[in-house]
Every structure is written in structure tokens, then in C-alpha cells.
Amino acid sequence: MFFEMVATLVSGFAGAGVVLLLNKISGGRLPKWAMPVGAGLAMISTTIANEYAWYDRTQATLPEGMVVIHTVEKQTFYRPWTYVKPFTERFIALDEPSVRTHDARPSMRMVDTYFLGRWSAPEKMVMLADCDAGKRAPLIDGVSFDADGEISGVDWFAPEEGDPLLTAICKLEVS
């Protein structure tokens, strides 16, 4: 975030410099308000570019084995350009190598899930999935496992058909 702020300030100075250069070339014919407008437009353009580049930059830094399974795009009235092309505000990634099962219950899976957002800290959650029953639940305090792979203390959630998180977990290859 600090580097984005620095980039925005630098682009403001660059925008003002371009207007200053154009003013010199035109013999001083540009109005006095052109320089702050040029700086402002450059800063707004940089901010917009950073908004759109965040997802690709973040996805590129994910470790090997981490797969994006769901993205959330956003459109807002105070960003009218997002109606032309929405930007990715947050996404969910699975750590595929972290999938775990019990030999007696191969349809029950446990996997590390990461929730990453543009303006929020990354959150890691271990997710349980019952692929046969089509249910999932976060692994929280109070959940216990017995020797047969039975899980107790779980508050299962049955999502709608085609839930990207449950679908991705159940498609994972278990070794």
C-alpha cells in the first residue's frame, strides 16, 4: 500500500511535469489550472490502474500448489468505469497440497483455504468438506475427530448446487 501511495504521488508530479512541458512548448498559452488538473488526472489514472492490477499481482505471488477457485468482481456508482469493466475485489484460493483425508472416510476432506481481499489482510481457514453429502464447514474450536474418522462438533453448511468452494475441494486429487 505504501508503494502504491508513492507511485500515485510520483505520477502526480509526472503529470504536472508533462503539463509544464506542454506549457513551455505552447509559449505559456495553457491556463493556470492545467497543471493541477494534469497532476490530478495522472494520480487518478494511477489509482485506477493499481485497482485493476492488484488481482493479477497478488495471484502471481501465490506459492506453487495454490489455486484460485473464486473471484468477486465489484461495480460501484462512485467508480463509473467499473460498469465497463469490473475489478476483482477479493478471491478465494485453495492450498491443494494441504488436502487431508482419513483412510476410513475418503469423501471427508480437510484443506487450507485462503481469503484474500484488496483492502484486507489475508485470512487462512481450514475447511472441512463432506463430498458425499455436499456439505462444508470451517474447522473451529470444539471440533473433534475420533479414530474412525468421525467428526463431531461441526456446524455443517449445505451450500447451493455448484458452490465453487465445495466443488473445488471435492475435485482435489488425494494421494
Coordinates of N, CA and C in Angstrom, one line a residue:
M1 N 0.8 -1.2 0.0 CA 0.0 0.0 0.0 C 0.9 1.3 0.0
F2 N 2.0 1.2 0.7 CA 2.9 2.3 0.8 C 3.5 2.6 -0.6
F3 N 3.8 1.6 -1.3 CA 4.4 1.7 -2.6 C 3.4 2.3 -3.6
E4 N 2.1 1.9 -3.4 CA 1.1 2.4 -4.3 C 0.9 3.9 -4.1
M5 N 1.0 4.4 -2.8 CA 0.9 5.8 -2.5 C 2.0 6.6 -3.1
V6 N 3.2 6.0 -3.0 CA 4.4 6.6 -3.6 C 4.2 6.7 -5.1
A7 N 3.8 5.6 -5.7 CA 3.6 5.6 -7.2 C 2.5 6.7 -7.6
T8 N 1.5 6.9 -6.8 CA 0.5 7.9 -7.1 C 1.1 9.3 -7.0
L9 N 1.8 9.5 -5.9 CA 2.5 10.8 -5.8 C 3.4 11.1 -7.0
V10 N 4.2 10.1 -7.3 CA 5.2 10.3 -8.4 C 4.4 10.6 -9.7
S11 N 3.3 9.8 -9.9 CA 2.6 10.1 -11.2 C 2.0 11.5 -11.2
G12 N 1.6 12.0 -10.0 CA 1.1 13.4 -9.9 C 2.2 14.4 -10.3
F13 N 3.4 14.2 -9.8 CA 4.5 15.1 -10.3 C 4.8 14.9 -11.8
A14 N 4.7 13.7 -12.3 CA 5.0 13.4 -13.7 C 3.9 14.1 -14.5
G15 N 2.6 14.0 -14.1 CA 1.5 14.7 -14.8 C 1.7 16.2 -14.8
A16 N 2.1 16.7 -13.7 CA 2.3 18.2 -13.6 C 3.5 18.5 -14.5
G17 N 4.5 17.7 -14.6 CA 5.7 17.9 -15.4 C 5.3 17.9 -16.9
V18 N 4.5 17.0 -17.3 CA 4.0 17.0 -18.7 C 3.3 18.2 -19.1
V19 N 2.4 18.7 -18.2 CA 1.7 19.9 -18.4 C 2.6 21.1 -18.5
L20 N 3.6 21.1 -17.6 CA 4.6 22.2 -17.6 C 5.4 22.2 -18.9
L21 N 5.8 21.0 -19.4 CA 6.5 20.9 -20.7 C 5.6 21.4 -21.8
L22 N 4.3 21.0 -21.8 CA 3.4 21.4 -22.9 C 3.2 23.0 -22.8
N23 N 3.2 23.5 -21.6 CA 3.0 24.9 -21.5 C 4.3 25.7 -22.0
K24 N 5.4 25.1 -21.8 CA 6.7 25.7 -22.4 C 6.6 25.7 -23.9
I25 N 6.2 24.5 -24.4 CA 6.2 24.3 -25.9 C 5.2 25.3 -26.5
S26 N 4.0 25.5 -25.8 CA 3.0 26.3 -26.4 C 3.2 27.8 -26.1
G27 N 4.3 28.1 -25.5 CA 4.6 29.5 -25.3 C 3.8 30.1 -24.1
G28 N 3.4 29.3 -23.2 CA 2.7 29.8 -22.0 C 1.2 30.0 -22.2
R29 N 0.7 29.4 -23.2 CA -0.8 29.6 -23.5 C -1.7 28.8 -22.7
L30 N -1.3 27.8 -22.0 CA -2.2 27.0 -21.2 C -2.7 27.7 -20.0
P31 N -3.9 27.5 -19.6 CA -4.4 28.2 -18.4 C -3.7 27.7 -17.1
K32 N -3.8 28.5 -16.0 CA -3.1 28.2 -14.8 C -3.6 26.9 -14.1
W33 N -4.8 26.6 -14.4 CA -5.4 25.4 -13.8 C -5.0 24.1 -14.5
A34 N -4.3 24.2 -15.6 CA -4.0 23.0 -16.3 C -3.0 22.1 -15.6
M35 N -2.1 22.7 -14.8 CA -1.1 21.9 -14.1 C -1.7 21.0 -13.0
P36 N -2.5 21.6 -12.1 CA -3.1 20.8 -11.1 C -4.1 19.7 -11.7
V37 N -4.8 20.1 -12.8 CA -5.7 19.1 -13.4 C -4.9 18.0 -14.0
G38 N -3.8 18.3 -14.6 CA -2.9 17.2 -15.2 C -2.4 16.3 -14.1
A39 N -1.9 16.9 -13.0 CA -1.4 16.1 -11.8 C -2.6 15.2 -11.3
G40 N -3.7 15.8 -11.1 CA -4.9 15.1 -10.6 C -5.3 13.9 -11.5
L41 N -5.3 14.2 -12.8 CA -5.7 13.1 -13.7 C -4.7 12.0 -13.7
A42 N -3.4 12.3 -13.6 CA -2.4 11.3 -13.6 C -2.5 10.5 -12.3
M43 N -2.8 11.1 -11.2 CA -2.9 10.4 -9.9 C -4.2 9.5 -9.9
I44 N -5.3 10.0 -10.5 CA -6.5 9.2 -10.6 C -6.2 8.0 -11.5
S45 N -5.6 8.2 -12.6 CA -5.2 7.1 -13.6 C -4.4 6.0 -12.9
T46 N -3.4 6.5 -12.1 CA -2.5 5.5 -11.4 C -3.3 4.7 -10.4
T47 N -4.2 5.4 -9.7 CA -5.0 4.7 -8.7 C -5.9 3.6 -9.3
I48 N -6.5 4.0 -10.4 CA -7.4 3.1 -11.2 C -6.5 1.9 -11.7
A49 N -5.4 2.2 -12.2 CA -4.5 1.1 -12.7 C -4.1 0.2 -11.6
N50 N -3.8 0.7 -10.4 CA -3.5 -0.1 -9.3 C -4.6 -1.0 -8.8
E51 N -5.9 -0.5 -8.9 CA -7.0 -1.3 -8.5 C -7.2 -2.5 -9.4
Y52 N -7.0 -2.3 -10.7 CA -7.2 -3.4 -11.7 C -6.0 -4.3 -11.7
A53 N -4.8 -3.9 -11.3 CA -3.6 -4.7 -11.4 C -3.5 -5.5 -10.1
W54 N -4.2 -5.2 -9.0 CA -4.0 -5.9 -7.7 C -4.2 -7.4 -7.8
Y55 N -5.3 -7.8 -8.5 CA -5.6 -9.2 -8.5 C -4.5 -10.0 -9.3
D56 N -4.1 -9.5 -10.4 CA -3.0 -10.2 -11.2 C -1.7 -10.3 -10.4
R57 N -1.3 -9.1 -9.8 CA -0.1 -9.1 -9.0 C -0.2 -10.1 -7.8
T58 N -1.3 -10.1 -7.1 CA -1.4 -11.0 -6.0 C -1.4 -12.4 -6.4
Q59 N -2.2 -12.8 -7.4 CA -2.2 -14.1 -7.9 C -0.9 -14.6 -8.4
A60 N -0.1 -13.8 -9.0 CA 1.3 -14.1 -9.4 C 2.2 -14.5 -8.3
T61 N 1.9 -14.0 -7.1 CA 2.8 -14.2 -5.9 C 2.4 -15.4 -5.1
L62 N 1.3 -16.1 -5.5 CA 0.8 -17.2 -4.7 C 1.8 -18.4 -4.9
P63 N 2.1 -19.1 -3.8 CA 3.0 -20.2 -3.9 C 2.5 -21.3 -4.8
E64 N 3.4 -22.2 -5.3 CA 3.0 -23.3 -6.1 C 2.1 -24.2 -5.4
G65 N 1.0 -24.7 -6.1 CA 0.0 -25.5 -5.4 C -1.2 -24.7 -4.9
M66 N -1.1 -23.4 -4.9 CA -2.2 -22.6 -4.5 C -3.0 -22.2 -5.8
V67 N -4.3 -22.5 -5.7 CA -5.2 -22.3 -6.9 C -6.3 -21.4 -6.5
V68 N -6.6 -20.4 -7.4 CA -7.7 -19.5 -7.2 C -9.0 -20.2 -7.6
I69 N -10.0 -20.3 -6.8 CA -11.2 -21.0 -7.1 C -12.4 -20.1 -7.3
H70 N -12.3 -18.9 -6.8 CA -13.4 -18.0 -6.9 C -13.0 -16.5 -6.8
T71 N -13.5 -15.7 -7.6 CA -13.2 -14.3 -7.6 C -14.5 -13.5 -7.4
V72 N -14.4 -12.3 -6.8 CA -15.5 -11.5 -6.6 C -15.2 -10.1 -7.3
E73 N -16.0 -9.8 -8.3 CA -15.8 -8.6 -9.0 C -16.7 -7.5 -8.5
K74 N -16.3 -6.3 -8.5 CA -17.1 -5.2 -8.0 C -17.4 -4.1 -9.0
Q75 N -18.6 -3.6 -8.9 CA -19.0 -2.4 -9.6 C -19.7 -1.5 -8.6
T76 N -19.3 -0.2 -8.7 CA -19.8 0.8 -7.8 C -20.1 2.1 -8.5
F77 N -21.1 2.8 -8.0 CA -21.6 4.0 -8.7 C -20.5 5.1 -8.6
Y78 N -19.7 5.1 -7.6 CA -18.7 6.2 -7.4 C -17.4 5.8 -8.2
R79 N -17.4 4.7 -8.9 CA -16.4 4.3 -9.8 C -17.1 3.9 -11.1
P80 N -17.5 4.9 -11.9 CA -18.3 4.6 -13.1 C -17.7 3.7 -14.1
W81 N -16.3 3.7 -14.2 CA -15.6 2.9 -15.1 C -15.7 1.4 -14.8
T82 N -16.1 1.1 -13.6 CA -16.3 -0.3 -13.2 C -17.5 -1.0 -13.9
Y83 N -18.4 -0.1 -14.4 CA -19.6 -0.7 -15.1 C -19.1 -1.1 -16.5
V84 N -18.1 -0.6 -17.0 CA -17.5 -1.1 -18.3 C -16.7 -2.3 -18.1
K85 N -15.8 -2.3 -17.0 CA -15.0 -3.5 -16.7 C -14.9 -3.5 -15.2
P86 N -15.6 -4.4 -14.5 CA -15.5 -4.5 -13.0 C -14.1 -5.0 -12.6
F87 N -13.7 -4.6 -11.4 CA -12.4 -5.0 -10.9 C -12.5 -6.1 -9.9
T88 N -11.5 -7.0 -9.8 CA -11.6 -8.0 -8.8 C -11.2 -7.5 -7.4
E89 N -12.2 -7.6 -6.5 CA -12.0 -7.0 -5.2 C -11.5 -8.0 -4.2
R90 N -11.8 -9.3 -4.3 CA -11.3 -10.3 -3.4 C -11.4 -11.7 -4.1
F91 N -10.7 -12.7 -3.6 CA -10.8 -14.0 -4.1 C -10.5 -15.1 -3.1
I92 N -10.8 -16.3 -3.4 CA -10.6 -17.5 -2.5 C -9.6 -18.4 -3.2
A93 N -8.6 -18.8 -2.5 CA -7.6 -19.7 -3.0 C -7.5 -21.0 -2.1
L94 N -7.2 -22.1 -2.8 CA -7.0 -23.4 -2.0 C -5.6 -23.8 -2.1
D95 N -5.1 -24.3 -1.0 CA -3.7 -24.8 -1.0 C -3.9 -26.3 -1.3
E96 N -3.8 -26.7 -2.5 CA -4.0 -28.1 -3.0 C -3.2 -29.1 -2.2
P97 N -1.9 -28.9 -2.0 CA -1.1 -29.9 -1.3 C -1.5 -30.1 0.1
S98 N -2.3 -29.2 0.7 CA -2.7 -29.4 2.1 C -3.9 -30.3 2.3
V99 N -4.5 -30.8 1.2 CA -5.7 -31.6 1.4 C -5.3 -32.9 2.2
R100 N -6.2 -33.2 3.2 CA -6.0 -34.3 4.1 C -7.3 -35.1 4.2
T101 N -7.2 -36.4 4.3 CA -8.4 -37.3 4.4 C -8.0 -38.4 5.4
H102 N -9.1 -39.1 5.8 CA -8.9 -40.3 6.7 C -9.1 -41.5 5.8
D103 N -8.3 -42.5 6.0 CA -8.4 -43.7 5.2 C -9.8 -44.3 5.3
A104 N -10.5 -44.3 6.4 CA -11.8 -44.9 6.6 C -12.9 -44.0 5.9
R105 N -12.6 -42.7 5.7 CA -13.6 -41.8 5.2 C -13.0 -40.9 4.1
P106 N -12.8 -41.5 2.9 CA -12.1 -40.7 1.9 C -12.9 -39.5 1.3
S107 N -14.3 -39.6 1.5 CA -15.1 -38.5 1.0 C -15.0 -37.2 1.9
M108 N -14.5 -37.4 3.1 CA -14.4 -36.3 4.0 C -13.0 -35.7 3.8
R109 N -12.9 -34.4 3.6 CA -11.6 -33.8 3.3 C -11.4 -32.5 4.1
M110 N -10.2 -32.3 4.4 CA -9.8 -31.1 5.1 C -8.7 -30.4 4.3
V111 N -8.9 -29.1 4.1 CA -7.9 -28.3 3.2 C -7.8 -26.9 3.7
D112 N -6.6 -26.3 3.5 CA -6.3 -24.9 3.9 C -6.9 -24.0 2.8
T113 N -7.7 -23.1 3.2 CA -8.4 -22.1 2.3 C -7.9 -20.7 2.7
Y114 N -7.7 -19.9 1.7 CA -7.2 -18.5 1.9 C -8.2 -17.6 1.3
F115 N -8.6 -16.6 2.1 CA -9.4 -15.5 1.6 C -8.6 -14.2 1.5
L116 N -8.5 -13.7 0.3 CA -7.6 -12.5 0.1 C -8.5 -11.4 -0.5
G117 N -8.4 -10.2 0.1 CA -9.1 -9.1 -0.3 C -8.2 -7.9 -0.6
R118 N -8.7 -7.0 -1.4 CA -7.9 -5.8 -1.9 C -7.5 -5.0 -0.7
W119 N -8.4 -4.7 0.2 CA -8.2 -3.8 1.4 C -8.2 -4.5 2.7
S120 N -7.9 -5.8 2.7 CA -8.0 -6.6 4.0 C -6.8 -7.5 4.1
A121 N -6.5 -7.9 5.3 CA -5.4 -8.8 5.5 C -5.8 -10.2 5.0
P122 N -4.9 -11.0 4.5 CA -5.3 -12.4 4.1 C -5.7 -13.2 5.3
E123 N -6.7 -14.1 5.1 CA -7.2 -14.9 6.2 C -7.1 -16.4 5.8
K124 N -6.6 -17.2 6.7 CA -6.5 -18.6 6.4 C -7.5 -19.3 7.3
M125 N -8.2 -20.3 6.6 CA -9.2 -21.1 7.3 C -9.1 -22.5 6.8
V126 N -9.1 -23.4 7.8 CA -9.1 -24.8 7.4 C -10.6 -25.2 7.2
M127 N -10.9 -25.7 6.0 CA -12.2 -26.1 5.7 C -12.4 -27.6 5.6
L128 N -13.5 -28.0 6.2 CA -13.9 -29.4 6.1 C -14.9 -29.6 5.0
A129 N -14.9 -30.7 4.3 CA -15.9 -30.9 3.3 C -16.3 -32.4 3.3
D130 N -17.6 -32.6 3.3 CA -18.2 -33.9 3.1 C -18.7 -34.0 1.7
C131 N -17.9 -34.6 0.8 CA -18.2 -34.6 -0.6 C -19.4 -35.4 -0.9
D132 N -19.7 -36.5 -0.2 CA -20.8 -37.4 -0.5 C -22.1 -36.6 -0.1
A133 N -22.1 -35.9 1.0 CA -23.3 -35.2 1.5 C -23.5 -33.8 0.9
G134 N -22.4 -33.3 0.3 CA -22.5 -32.0 -0.3 C -22.5 -30.9 0.8
K135 N -21.7 -31.1 1.8 CA -21.7 -30.1 2.9 C -20.2 -29.6 3.2
R136 N -20.1 -28.5 3.8 CA -18.8 -28.0 4.2 C -19.0 -27.2 5.5
A137 N -17.8 -27.0 6.1 CA -17.8 -26.3 7.4 C -16.4 -25.9 7.7
P138 N -16.3 -24.7 8.4 CA -14.9 -24.3 8.8 C -14.5 -25.1 10.0
L139 N -13.2 -25.4 10.1 CA -12.7 -26.2 11.3 C -12.4 -25.2 12.4
I140 N -13.2 -25.2 13.4 CA -13.1 -24.3 14.5 C -12.9 -25.0 15.8
D141 N -12.7 -24.2 16.9 CA -12.6 -24.9 18.2 C -13.8 -25.7 18.5
G142 N -13.6 -26.8 19.2 CA -14.8 -27.6 19.6 C -15.0 -28.8 18.7
V143 N -14.3 -28.8 17.5 CA -14.5 -29.9 16.6 C -13.5 -31.0 17.0
S144 N -14.0 -32.2 17.0 CA -13.1 -33.3 17.4 C -13.2 -34.5 16.4
F145 N -12.2 -35.2 16.3 CA -12.1 -36.4 15.4 C -11.8 -37.6 16.2
D146 N -12.5 -38.7 15.8 CA -12.2 -40.0 16.5 C -11.3 -40.9 15.6
A147 N -11.0 -42.0 16.1 CA -10.1 -42.9 15.4 C -10.6 -43.4 14.0
D148 N -12.0 -43.5 13.9 CA -12.6 -43.9 12.7 C -12.8 -42.8 11.7
G149 N -12.4 -41.6 12.0 CA -12.6 -40.5 11.1 C -13.9 -39.8 11.2
E150 N -14.7 -40.1 12.2 CA -15.9 -39.4 12.5 C -15.6 -38.0 13.1
I151 N -16.4 -37.0 12.7 CA -16.2 -35.7 13.1 C -17.4 -35.3 14.0
S152 N -17.1 -34.7 15.1 CA -18.2 -34.2 16.0 C -17.9 -32.8 16.3
G153 N -19.0 -32.1 16.6 CA -19.0 -30.7 17.0 C -18.9 -29.7 15.8
V154 N -19.3 -30.2 14.6 CA -19.2 -29.4 13.4 C -20.6 -28.8 13.1
D155 N -20.6 -27.6 12.7 CA -21.8 -26.9 12.2 C -21.7 -26.9 10.7
W156 N -22.3 -28.0 10.1 CA -22.2 -28.1 8.7 C -23.1 -27.1 8.0
F157 N -22.7 -26.7 6.8 CA -23.4 -25.8 5.9 C -23.6 -26.5 4.6
A158 N -24.9 -26.6 4.1 CA -25.1 -27.2 2.8 C -25.3 -26.1 1.8
P159 N -24.3 -25.8 1.0 CA -24.4 -24.7 0.0 C -25.3 -25.1 -1.2
E160 N -25.6 -24.1 -2.0 CA -26.4 -24.4 -3.2 C -25.5 -25.2 -4.2
E161 N -26.2 -25.9 -5.1 CA -25.5 -26.7 -6.1 C -24.5 -25.8 -6.9
G162 N -23.3 -26.3 -7.1 CA -22.3 -25.6 -7.8 C -21.5 -24.6 -7.0
D163 N -21.5 -24.7 -5.7 CA -20.7 -23.9 -4.8 C -19.3 -24.0 -5.2
P164 N -18.6 -23.0 -5.5 CA -17.2 -23.1 -6.0 C -16.2 -23.7 -5.0
L165 N -16.4 -23.4 -3.7 CA -15.5 -23.9 -2.7 C -15.7 -25.4 -2.5
L166 N -16.9 -25.9 -2.4 CA -17.1 -27.3 -2.2 C -16.7 -28.1 -3.4
T167 N -17.1 -27.5 -4.6 CA -16.7 -28.2 -5.9 C -15.2 -28.4 -6.0
A168 N -14.5 -27.3 -5.7 CA -13.0 -27.4 -5.8 C -12.4 -28.3 -4.8
I169 N -12.9 -28.3 -3.6 CA -12.4 -29.3 -2.6 C -12.6 -30.7 -3.0
C170 N -13.8 -31.0 -3.5 CA -14.2 -32.4 -3.9 C -13.5 -32.8 -5.1
K171 N -13.0 -31.9 -6.0 CA -12.3 -32.3 -7.2 C -10.8 -32.6 -6.9
L172 N -10.3 -32.2 -5.8 CA -8.9 -32.4 -5.5 C -8.5 -33.8 -5.5
E173 N -7.3 -34.1 -6.0 CA -6.8 -35.4 -6.0 C -6.2 -35.7 -4.7
V174 N -6.5 -36.8 -4.1 CA -6.0 -37.2 -2.8 C -4.9 -38.2 -2.9
S175 N -3.8 -38.0 -2.4 CA -2.7 -39.0 -2.5 C -2.4 -39.7 -1.2

